[in-house]
């Protein structure tokens, strides 16, 4: 089938119009959704890439979220996880209070933050006091008078507990990670890990 130049432009023009129509409708819907909304810039909490997101809120509710075009890391783009971030807030399944499962039971119950933080503090203190080591023995090579190496056991100051571990979240920023490291090291923890590495 032969197509004239005029027919070619007619066909491609109407196809482009047909494909462009939904995009225009989407843009219009998006505009009406965010009209009068408060715009807040934030960082995606899901992974360590740290993409910038603009969140629109209206009447205390999140109505829209999109990649921040001015952010140097993602320049407006978001992965599927970041793009669905409104579901983190607008979600009936979201757990808003701490949940506790008592030893020997098979069900979870909602508890208050004050009680939870108090419990964590008590358990950390009790575990640290019970397991804190001032020194630890290790085998090292020691130079002898005749020039040979001999393996000997030596005691070193360690000031640590091996009974508590800490795991950080990708939602933490640099400053929070710095403070957490300081706090965990001051408690004597050595097992300090980060969720983004797992
Ligand atoms: S948008 Fe995706 S890649 Fe960017 S920080 Fe969030 S989860 Fe990571």
PDB file of C-alpha atoms and ligand atoms in Angstrom:
ATOM      1  CA  UNK A   1       0.000   0.000   0.000  1.00  0.00           C
ATOM      2  CA  UNK A   2       1.444   3.386  -0.959  1.00  0.00           C
ATOM      3  CA  UNK A   3       0.888   6.444   1.230  1.00  0.00           C
ATOM      4  CA  UNK A   4       1.281  10.001   0.032  1.00  0.00           C
ATOM      5  CA  UNK A   5       3.215  12.570   2.023  1.00  0.00           C
ATOM      6  CA  UNK A   6      -0.047  14.366   2.942  1.00  0.00           C
ATOM      7  CA  UNK A   7      -1.670  11.076   4.075  1.00  0.00           C
ATOM      8  CA  UNK A   8       1.434  10.182   6.134  1.00  0.00           C
ATOM      9  CA  UNK A   9       1.238  13.433   8.149  1.00  0.00           C
ATOM     10  CA  UNK A  10      -2.508  12.993   8.600  1.00  0.00           C
ATOM     11  CA  UNK A  11      -2.063   9.454  10.044  1.00  0.00           C
ATOM     12  CA  UNK A  12       0.934  10.239  12.314  1.00  0.00           C
ATOM     13  CA  UNK A  13      -0.711  13.492  13.478  1.00  0.00           C
ATOM     14  CA  UNK A  14      -3.934  11.802  14.586  1.00  0.00           C
ATOM     15  CA  UNK A  15      -1.970   8.949  16.260  1.00  0.00           C
ATOM     16  CA  UNK A  16       0.098  11.477  18.227  1.00  0.00           C
ATOM     17  CA  UNK A  17      -3.070  13.263  19.257  1.00  0.00           C
ATOM     18  CA  UNK A  18      -4.680   9.986  20.368  1.00  0.00           C
ATOM     19  CA  UNK A  19      -1.583   9.016  22.410  1.00  0.00           C
ATOM     20  CA  UNK A  20      -1.214  12.491  23.885  1.00  0.00           C
ATOM     21  CA  UNK A  21      -4.821  12.816  25.067  1.00  0.00           C
ATOM     22  CA  UNK A  22      -4.526  10.555  28.154  1.00  0.00           C
ATOM     23  CA  UNK A  23      -1.310  12.320  29.199  1.00  0.00           C
ATOM     24  CA  UNK A  24      -3.083  15.686  28.983  1.00  0.00           C
ATOM     25  CA  UNK A  25      -6.015  14.315  30.997  1.00  0.00           C
ATOM     26  CA  UNK A  26      -3.578  12.996  33.642  1.00  0.00           C
ATOM     27  CA  UNK A  27      -1.810  16.350  33.877  1.00  0.00           C
ATOM     28  CA  UNK A  28      -5.190  18.124  34.289  1.00  0.00           C
ATOM     29  CA  UNK A  29      -6.275  15.714  37.040  1.00  0.00           C
ATOM     30  CA  UNK A  30      -2.903  16.129  38.777  1.00  0.00           C
ATOM     31  CA  UNK A  31      -3.253  19.923  38.668  1.00  0.00           C
ATOM     32  CA  UNK A  32      -6.733  19.884  40.235  1.00  0.00           C
ATOM     33  CA  UNK A  33      -5.566  17.395  42.905  1.00  0.00           C
ATOM     34  CA  UNK A  34      -2.783  19.678  44.136  1.00  0.00           C
ATOM     35  CA  UNK A  35      -4.629  23.006  43.779  1.00  0.00           C
ATOM     36  CA  UNK A  36      -4.412  24.820  47.137  1.00  0.00           C
ATOM     37  CA  UNK A  37      -2.303  22.024  48.681  1.00  0.00           C
ATOM     38  CA  UNK A  38       0.750  22.647  50.883  1.00  0.00           C
ATOM     39  CA  UNK A  39       3.999  21.647  49.184  1.00  0.00           C
ATOM     40  CA  UNK A  40       6.682  20.052  51.369  1.00  0.00           C
ATOM     41  CA  UNK A  41      10.082  18.791  50.269  1.00  0.00           C
ATOM     42  CA  UNK A  42      11.290  15.593  51.866  1.00  0.00           C
ATOM     43  CA  UNK A  43      13.548  12.567  51.356  1.00  0.00           C
ATOM     44  CA  UNK A  44      12.270   9.097  50.445  1.00  0.00           C
ATOM     45  CA  UNK A  45      12.630   6.894  53.545  1.00  0.00           C
ATOM     46  CA  UNK A  46      12.861   3.554  51.740  1.00  0.00           C
ATOM     47  CA  UNK A  47      16.467   3.163  50.671  1.00  0.00           C
ATOM     48  CA  UNK A  48      19.901   4.736  50.935  1.00  0.00           C
ATOM     49  CA  UNK A  49      19.702   6.408  47.500  1.00  0.00           C
ATOM     50  CA  UNK A  50      17.840   9.225  49.287  1.00  0.00           C
ATOM     51  CA  UNK A  51      15.686  10.573  46.439  1.00  0.00           C
ATOM     52  CA  UNK A  52      14.015  13.951  46.888  1.00  0.00           C
ATOM     53  CA  UNK A  53      10.207  13.982  46.947  1.00  0.00           C
ATOM     54  CA  UNK A  54       7.638  16.780  46.913  1.00  0.00           C
ATOM     55  CA  UNK A  55       4.639  15.904  49.068  1.00  0.00           C
ATOM     56  CA  UNK A  56       1.332  17.770  48.702  1.00  0.00           C
ATOM     57  CA  UNK A  57      -0.982  17.865  51.728  1.00  0.00           C
ATOM     58  CA  UNK A  58      -4.505  19.198  52.038  1.00  0.00           C
ATOM     59  CA  UNK A  59      -6.589  19.276  55.243  1.00  0.00           C
ATOM     60  CA  UNK A  60      -3.915  17.207  57.022  1.00  0.00           C
ATOM     61  CA  UNK A  61      -3.961  14.481  54.359  1.00  0.00           C
ATOM     62  CA  UNK A  62      -1.363  13.537  51.765  1.00  0.00           C
ATOM     63  CA  UNK A  63      -2.994  14.041  48.348  1.00  0.00           C
ATOM     64  CA  UNK A  64      -0.006  13.659  46.071  1.00  0.00           C
ATOM     65  CA  UNK A  65       3.724  12.877  46.038  1.00  0.00           C
ATOM     66  CA  UNK A  66       6.161  13.159  43.170  1.00  0.00           C
ATOM     67  CA  UNK A  67       9.893  13.255  42.453  1.00  0.00           C
ATOM     68  CA  UNK A  68      11.572  16.589  43.164  1.00  0.00           C
ATOM     69  CA  UNK A  69      12.993  17.905  39.855  1.00  0.00           C
ATOM     70  CA  UNK A  70      15.418  20.180  41.753  1.00  0.00           C
ATOM     71  CA  UNK A  71      16.912  17.355  43.798  1.00  0.00           C
ATOM     72  CA  UNK A  72      20.493  16.544  42.676  1.00  0.00           C
ATOM     73  CA  UNK A  73      20.158  12.768  43.212  1.00  0.00           C
ATOM     74  CA  UNK A  74      16.976  11.818  41.375  1.00  0.00           C
ATOM     75  CA  UNK A  75      16.199  15.004  39.360  1.00  0.00           C
ATOM     76  CA  UNK A  76      12.456  14.334  39.497  1.00  0.00           C
ATOM     77  CA  UNK A  77      12.479  10.576  38.955  1.00  0.00           C
ATOM     78  CA  UNK A  78      11.323   7.944  41.454  1.00  0.00           C
ATOM     79  CA  UNK A  79      11.465   4.160  41.448  1.00  0.00           C
ATOM     80  CA  UNK A  80       8.111   2.281  41.795  1.00  0.00           C
ATOM     81  CA  UNK A  81       8.572   2.065  45.560  1.00  0.00           C
ATOM     82  CA  UNK A  82       9.149   5.791  45.974  1.00  0.00           C
ATOM     83  CA  UNK A  83       6.380   6.592  43.486  1.00  0.00           C
ATOM     84  CA  UNK A  84       3.840   4.733  45.644  1.00  0.00           C
ATOM     85  CA  UNK A  85       4.905   6.495  48.829  1.00  0.00           C
ATOM     86  CA  UNK A  86       1.464   8.030  49.494  1.00  0.00           C
ATOM     87  CA  UNK A  87       0.392   4.498  50.470  1.00  0.00           C
ATOM     88  CA  UNK A  88       2.708   4.723  53.457  1.00  0.00           C
ATOM     89  CA  UNK A  89       0.343   7.308  54.966  1.00  0.00           C
ATOM     90  CA  UNK A  90      -2.985   6.623  53.256  1.00  0.00           C
ATOM     91  CA  UNK A  91      -3.200   3.032  54.339  1.00  0.00           C
ATOM     92  CA  UNK A  92      -5.706   1.333  56.658  1.00  0.00           C
ATOM     93  CA  UNK A  93      -3.109  -1.375  57.390  1.00  0.00           C
ATOM     94  CA  UNK A  94      -0.588   1.109  58.758  1.00  0.00           C
ATOM     95  CA  UNK A  95       0.498   0.301  62.321  1.00  0.00           C
ATOM     96  CA  UNK A  96       0.366   3.542  64.292  1.00  0.00           C
ATOM     97  CA  UNK A  97       1.156   2.299  67.788  1.00  0.00           C
ATOM     98  CA  UNK A  98       3.793  -0.073  69.144  1.00  0.00           C
ATOM     99  CA  UNK A  99       2.706  -3.719  69.206  1.00  0.00           C
ATOM    100  CA  UNK A 100       3.747  -6.124  71.953  1.00  0.00           C
ATOM    101  CA  UNK A 101       3.637  -9.915  72.097  1.00  0.00           C
ATOM    102  CA  UNK A 102       4.206 -11.119  75.635  1.00  0.00           C
ATOM    103  CA  UNK A 103       6.389 -14.194  76.182  1.00  0.00           C
ATOM    104  CA  UNK A 104       4.364 -17.425  75.904  1.00  0.00           C
ATOM    105  CA  UNK A 105       1.468 -15.792  74.022  1.00  0.00           C
ATOM    106  CA  UNK A 106       0.540 -15.996  70.346  1.00  0.00           C
ATOM    107  CA  UNK A 107      -1.112 -12.636  69.844  1.00  0.00           C
ATOM    108  CA  UNK A 108      -0.039  -9.021  69.578  1.00  0.00           C
ATOM    109  CA  UNK A 109      -1.589  -6.158  71.519  1.00  0.00           C
ATOM    110  CA  UNK A 110      -1.348  -2.396  71.145  1.00  0.00           C
ATOM    111  CA  UNK A 111       0.695  -0.689  73.854  1.00  0.00           C
ATOM    112  CA  UNK A 112       1.559   2.917  74.723  1.00  0.00           C
ATOM    113  CA  UNK A 113       4.824   4.566  73.601  1.00  0.00           C
ATOM    114  CA  UNK A 114       5.798   5.510  77.191  1.00  0.00           C
ATOM    115  CA  UNK A 115       5.469   1.902  78.340  1.00  0.00           C
ATOM    116  CA  UNK A 116       7.406   0.653  75.277  1.00  0.00           C
ATOM    117  CA  UNK A 117      10.306   3.072  75.642  1.00  0.00           C
ATOM    118  CA  UNK A 118      10.496   2.315  79.372  1.00  0.00           C
ATOM    119  CA  UNK A 119      10.607  -1.447  78.647  1.00  0.00           C
ATOM    120  CA  UNK A 120      13.344  -1.047  76.025  1.00  0.00           C
ATOM    121  CA  UNK A 121      15.425   1.135  78.386  1.00  0.00           C
ATOM    122  CA  UNK A 122      15.054  -1.391  81.239  1.00  0.00           C
ATOM    123  CA  UNK A 123      16.018  -4.351  79.038  1.00  0.00           C
ATOM    124  CA  UNK A 124      19.005  -2.558  77.502  1.00  0.00           C
ATOM    125  CA  UNK A 125      20.261  -1.539  80.961  1.00  0.00           C
ATOM    126  CA  UNK A 126      19.712  -4.987  82.469  1.00  0.00           C
ATOM    127  CA  UNK A 127      21.373  -6.800  79.526  1.00  0.00           C
ATOM    128  CA  UNK A 128      24.297  -4.387  79.375  1.00  0.00           C
ATOM    129  CA  UNK A 129      24.956  -4.601  83.142  1.00  0.00           C
ATOM    130  CA  UNK A 130      24.786  -8.405  83.033  1.00  0.00           C
ATOM    131  CA  UNK A 131      27.028  -8.915  79.992  1.00  0.00           C
ATOM    132  CA  UNK A 132      29.466  -5.978  79.989  1.00  0.00           C
ATOM    133  CA  UNK A 133      33.088  -7.110  79.645  1.00  0.00           C
ATOM    134  CA  UNK A 134      35.964  -4.934  80.785  1.00  0.00           C
ATOM    135  CA  UNK A 135      38.626  -7.166  79.255  1.00  0.00           C
ATOM    136  CA  UNK A 136      38.932 -10.045  76.795  1.00  0.00           C
ATOM    137  CA  UNK A 137      41.687 -12.600  76.127  1.00  0.00           C
ATOM    138  CA  UNK A 138      43.195 -13.038  72.680  1.00  0.00           C
ATOM    139  CA  UNK A 139      46.097 -14.961  71.216  1.00  0.00           C
ATOM    140  CA  UNK A 140      48.832 -12.796  69.690  1.00  0.00           C
ATOM    141  CA  UNK A 141      52.290 -13.403  68.267  1.00  0.00           C
ATOM    142  CA  UNK A 142      55.076 -12.079  70.468  1.00  0.00           C
ATOM    143  CA  UNK A 143      58.712 -11.635  69.416  1.00  0.00           C
ATOM    144  CA  UNK A 144      61.089 -13.730  71.508  1.00  0.00           C
ATOM    145  CA  UNK A 145      64.697 -12.920  72.535  1.00  0.00           C
ATOM    146  CA  UNK A 146      65.990 -15.405  69.926  1.00  0.00           C
ATOM    147  CA  UNK A 147      64.048 -13.600  67.151  1.00  0.00           C
ATOM    148  CA  UNK A 148      61.290 -16.192  66.766  1.00  0.00           C
ATOM    149  CA  UNK A 149      57.546 -15.540  67.140  1.00  0.00           C
ATOM    150  CA  UNK A 150      55.610 -17.241  69.905  1.00  0.00           C
ATOM    151  CA  UNK A 151      51.824 -17.332  70.236  1.00  0.00           C
ATOM    152  CA  UNK A 152      50.806 -16.067  73.662  1.00  0.00           C
ATOM    153  CA  UNK A 153      47.474 -15.275  75.297  1.00  0.00           C
ATOM    154  CA  UNK A 154      47.051 -11.675  76.368  1.00  0.00           C
ATOM    155  CA  UNK A 155      44.311  -9.762  78.085  1.00  0.00           C
ATOM    156  CA  UNK A 156      43.064  -6.540  76.450  1.00  0.00           C
ATOM    157  CA  UNK A 157      40.750  -3.806  77.654  1.00  0.00           C
ATOM    158  CA  UNK A 158      37.580  -3.988  75.515  1.00  0.00           C
ATOM    159  CA  UNK A 159      34.733  -2.319  77.501  1.00  0.00           C
ATOM    160  CA  UNK A 160      32.019  -3.923  75.405  1.00  0.00           C
ATOM    161  CA  UNK A 161      28.881  -6.051  75.391  1.00  0.00           C
ATOM    162  CA  UNK A 162      28.327  -8.776  72.784  1.00  0.00           C
ATOM    163  CA  UNK A 163      24.726  -9.312  73.908  1.00  0.00           C
ATOM    164  CA  UNK A 164      23.045  -6.354  72.218  1.00  0.00           C
ATOM    165  CA  UNK A 165      22.967  -5.541  68.516  1.00  0.00           C
ATOM    166  CA  UNK A 166      21.670  -2.442  66.780  1.00  0.00           C
ATOM    167  CA  UNK A 167      20.234  -2.139  63.303  1.00  0.00           C
ATOM    168  CA  UNK A 168      19.797   1.219  61.614  1.00  0.00           C
ATOM    169  CA  UNK A 169      17.301   2.210  58.966  1.00  0.00           C
ATOM    170  CA  UNK A 170      17.743   3.728  55.518  1.00  0.00           C
ATOM    171  CA  UNK A 171      15.283   6.362  56.707  1.00  0.00           C
ATOM    172  CA  UNK A 172      17.967   7.791  58.962  1.00  0.00           C
ATOM    173  CA  UNK A 173      19.910  10.779  57.738  1.00  0.00           C
ATOM    174  CA  UNK A 174      23.650  11.377  58.258  1.00  0.00           C
ATOM    175  CA  UNK A 175      23.184  13.357  61.459  1.00  0.00           C
ATOM    176  CA  UNK A 176      20.896  10.716  63.004  1.00  0.00           C
ATOM    177  CA  UNK A 177      23.339   7.945  62.044  1.00  0.00           C
ATOM    178  CA  UNK A 178      26.192   9.919  63.612  1.00  0.00           C
ATOM    179  CA  UNK A 179      24.304  10.372  66.896  1.00  0.00           C
ATOM    180  CA  UNK A 180      23.203   6.723  66.965  1.00  0.00           C
ATOM    181  CA  UNK A 181      26.770   5.536  66.386  1.00  0.00           C
ATOM    182  CA  UNK A 182      27.965   7.736  69.260  1.00  0.00           C
ATOM    183  CA  UNK A 183      25.251   6.420  71.567  1.00  0.00           C
ATOM    184  CA  UNK A 184      25.716   2.733  70.644  1.00  0.00           C
ATOM    185  CA  UNK A 185      29.527   2.926  70.946  1.00  0.00           C
ATOM    186  CA  UNK A 186      29.189   4.652  74.341  1.00  0.00           C
ATOM    187  CA  UNK A 187      27.068   1.695  75.492  1.00  0.00           C
ATOM    188  CA  UNK A 188      29.847  -0.661  74.363  1.00  0.00           C
ATOM    189  CA  UNK A 189      28.052  -2.208  71.375  1.00  0.00           C
ATOM    190  CA  UNK A 190      30.158  -3.737  68.618  1.00  0.00           C
ATOM    191  CA  UNK A 191      27.419  -5.326  66.504  1.00  0.00           C
ATOM    192  CA  UNK A 192      26.093  -2.272  64.692  1.00  0.00           C
ATOM    193  CA  UNK A 193      24.548  -2.883  61.284  1.00  0.00           C
ATOM    194  CA  UNK A 194      22.533  -0.996  58.700  1.00  0.00           C
ATOM    195  CA  UNK A 195      19.424  -2.166  56.915  1.00  0.00           C
ATOM    196  CA  UNK A 196      20.643  -0.987  53.514  1.00  0.00           C
ATOM    197  CA  UNK A 197      23.600  -3.415  53.699  1.00  0.00           C
ATOM    198  CA  UNK A 198      21.463  -6.498  54.359  1.00  0.00           C
TER     199      UNK A 198
HETATM  200  S1  LIG B   1      12.584   6.473  45.275  1.00  0.00           S
HETATM  201 FE1  LIG B   1      13.342   4.392  45.152  1.00  0.00          FE
HETATM  202  S2  LIG B   1      15.529   4.607  44.695  1.00  0.00           S
HETATM  203 FE2  LIG B   1      14.788   6.589  45.472  1.00  0.00          FE
HETATM  204  S3  LIG B   1      15.203   6.537  47.681  1.00  0.00           S
HETATM  205 FE3  LIG B   1      13.098   5.827  47.364  1.00  0.00          FE
HETATM  206  S4  LIG B   1      13.255   3.623  47.254  1.00  0.00           S
HETATM  207 FE4  LIG B   1      15.296   4.413  46.946  1.00  0.00          FE
END
